Amino acid sequence: MELLQGRIRDYAWGSRTAIAELQGRPVPSDGPEAELWLGAHPGAPATVDRDGRPVSLTELLVAEPGHWLGERLVGRFGTRLPFLLKVLAADAPLSLQAHPDAEQARAGHAADDGRVNYVDPYHKPELLVALSEFEALCGFRDPAESAAVIGGFGVPALEPVVAALRTGPAGLREAVRALLSWPETERAGLVAAVLAAATAGPASPDAALVRTLAAGYPADPGVVVALLLHHVRLAPGDGIWMPAGNLHAYLRGTGVEIMAASDNVLRGGLTPKRVDVEELLRVLRFEVLADPVLRPERVAPGVSTWPVPVEDFALHRVTVSAGSPGARLTLPGPRVVLCRAGKLSVDDGVGVVTLGAGQSAVGTAAGGALALAGDGEAFVATCGLR
């Protein structure tokens, strides 16, 4: 193992405290810090030290793919790290968005060559595990419930949307199309009418959500689209699994996120960026997501995971205490380790590093079983190949 230096992304919705506190830096930070990237994504690759010079992980993978990735990973994913580990810290809502499946991404990228919607040929399933209380919108809820909420606002212009939702899941597509195709000149009036009803009516989580979203997006029909989705509040340790085609948005909180390394995003509102309604409708899964929340599963003393059905990544949480024998994980390489709290030694049989809170390390496929000792908590990211 060797120390890995991550890269911070300064998106406007980011926190000025969460990542700085994790890394032990002064707060507030100079500007918003939205994500800490720990991987080899070309947009912001993490680095390792080589003779006093930072060298990007991307560069090392290309130069020595067999050493870093191993033959099996190269055969399956090519000379790239298939996953990206992040710390995500949201002080404001992210855009409503969905991601294509693998076939859609390949076909879309071949068709538009990265010029419109598909910047790469890869899918982008995501798993987020809450580090703090975390609030999100994820997946369609029962359309009858959404019809009752939207209908209860008593906005006449929304009656066709409510009627579509009352037909069940089959009406979800029609409802989303109608909202995202709302005439530009009438969008501010629509949101204002819904906001007025939400403010004047009885207190409810849905009314509070409208007030929060309308404050930032007063002319965005995504404020109403949000009411079609599950509104979940995670406790630390709870996870959200977002496979392809599920509309979602992270609203507030800090979490560890792992995803397939891709930039393919189709937006559905709550953003000034382009919304391709037809392509989004083609990609979305218009079905009710029964329960978007994953609870951790214990797989060994002090070790838990959130099982997801992809080969690109897997995530484990390891907790060890002083005086204990520590934890030993037999996981496929390469591995990225993030120390969440405390102080830990991490040994893959090739090298040993000591990590404090907010520090990370990376090991190659040449490493053996991963041994963690000390007193603290870490997240370990690997590929999901078995």
Short mmCIF file of N, CA and C in Angstrom, two decimals, residues 4 7 39-42 44-50 53-62 68:
data_model
loop_
_atom_site.label_atom_id
_atom_site.label_comp_id
_atom_site.label_asym_id
_atom_site.label_seq_id
_atom_site.Cartn_x
_atom_site.Cartn_y
_atom_site.Cartn_z
N LEU A 4 -2.22 7.86 -0.94
CA LEU A 4 -2.93 8.37 -2.11
C LEU A 4 -3.45 9.77 -1.78
N ARG A 7 -8.35 14.38 -4.87
CA ARG A 7 -8.60 15.69 -5.48
C ARG A 7 -9.98 16.17 -5.06
N GLY A 39 -9.49 8.12 -6.93
CA GLY A 39 -9.47 7.13 -7.99
C GLY A 39 -8.63 7.60 -9.16
N ALA A 40 -8.90 7.01 -10.31
CA ALA A 40 -8.11 7.30 -11.51
C ALA A 40 -8.96 7.89 -12.61
N HIS A 41 -10.08 8.52 -12.24
CA HIS A 41 -10.91 9.16 -13.25
C HIS A 41 -10.11 10.29 -13.89
N PRO A 42 -10.08 10.36 -15.23
CA PRO A 42 -9.25 11.38 -15.88
C PRO A 42 -9.65 12.81 -15.57
N ALA A 44 -10.20 14.12 -12.62
CA ALA A 44 -9.49 14.58 -11.42
C ALA A 44 -8.82 13.37 -10.76
N PRO A 45 -7.78 12.83 -11.39
CA PRO A 45 -7.15 11.63 -10.83
C PRO A 45 -6.39 11.92 -9.55
N ALA A 46 -6.49 11.00 -8.60
CA ALA A 46 -5.67 11.08 -7.40
C ALA A 46 -4.21 10.81 -7.77
N THR A 47 -3.31 11.14 -6.86
CA THR A 47 -1.88 11.02 -7.15
C THR A 47 -1.17 10.23 -6.05
N VAL A 48 -0.03 9.66 -6.43
CA VAL A 48 0.90 9.05 -5.47
C VAL A 48 2.26 9.70 -5.67
N ASP A 49 3.10 9.56 -4.67
CA ASP A 49 4.42 10.20 -4.71
C ASP A 49 5.42 9.31 -5.43
N ARG A 50 6.15 9.90 -6.34
CA ARG A 50 7.26 9.24 -7.02
C ARG A 50 8.47 10.17 -6.99
N ARG A 53 7.63 13.72 -6.46
CA ARG A 53 6.77 14.32 -7.48
C ARG A 53 5.43 13.60 -7.50
N PRO A 54 4.28 14.35 -7.49
CA PRO A 54 2.98 13.68 -7.56
C PRO A 54 2.74 13.14 -8.97
N VAL A 55 2.40 11.86 -9.05
CA VAL A 55 2.12 11.21 -10.34
C VAL A 55 0.69 10.70 -10.29
N SER A 56 -0.08 10.98 -11.35
CA SER A 56 -1.49 10.59 -11.33
C SER A 56 -1.64 9.08 -11.42
N LEU A 57 -2.65 8.60 -10.73
CA LEU A 57 -2.95 7.17 -10.77
C LEU A 57 -3.29 6.73 -12.19
N THR A 58 -3.94 7.60 -12.94
CA THR A 58 -4.26 7.28 -14.34
C THR A 58 -2.99 6.97 -15.13
N GLU A 59 -1.97 7.80 -14.94
CA GLU A 59 -0.71 7.61 -15.65
C GLU A 59 -0.06 6.28 -15.29
N LEU A 60 -0.11 5.91 -14.03
CA LEU A 60 0.50 4.66 -13.59
C LEU A 60 -0.25 3.44 -14.14
N LEU A 61 -1.58 3.53 -14.19
CA LEU A 61 -2.35 2.40 -14.72
C LEU A 61 -2.03 2.15 -16.19
N VAL A 62 -1.91 3.22 -16.94
CA VAL A 62 -1.60 3.08 -18.36
C VAL A 62 -0.20 2.51 -18.56
N TRP A 68 -0.79 -3.00 -11.77
CA TRP A 68 -1.77 -2.27 -10.98
C TRP A 68 -3.14 -2.94 -10.96
#
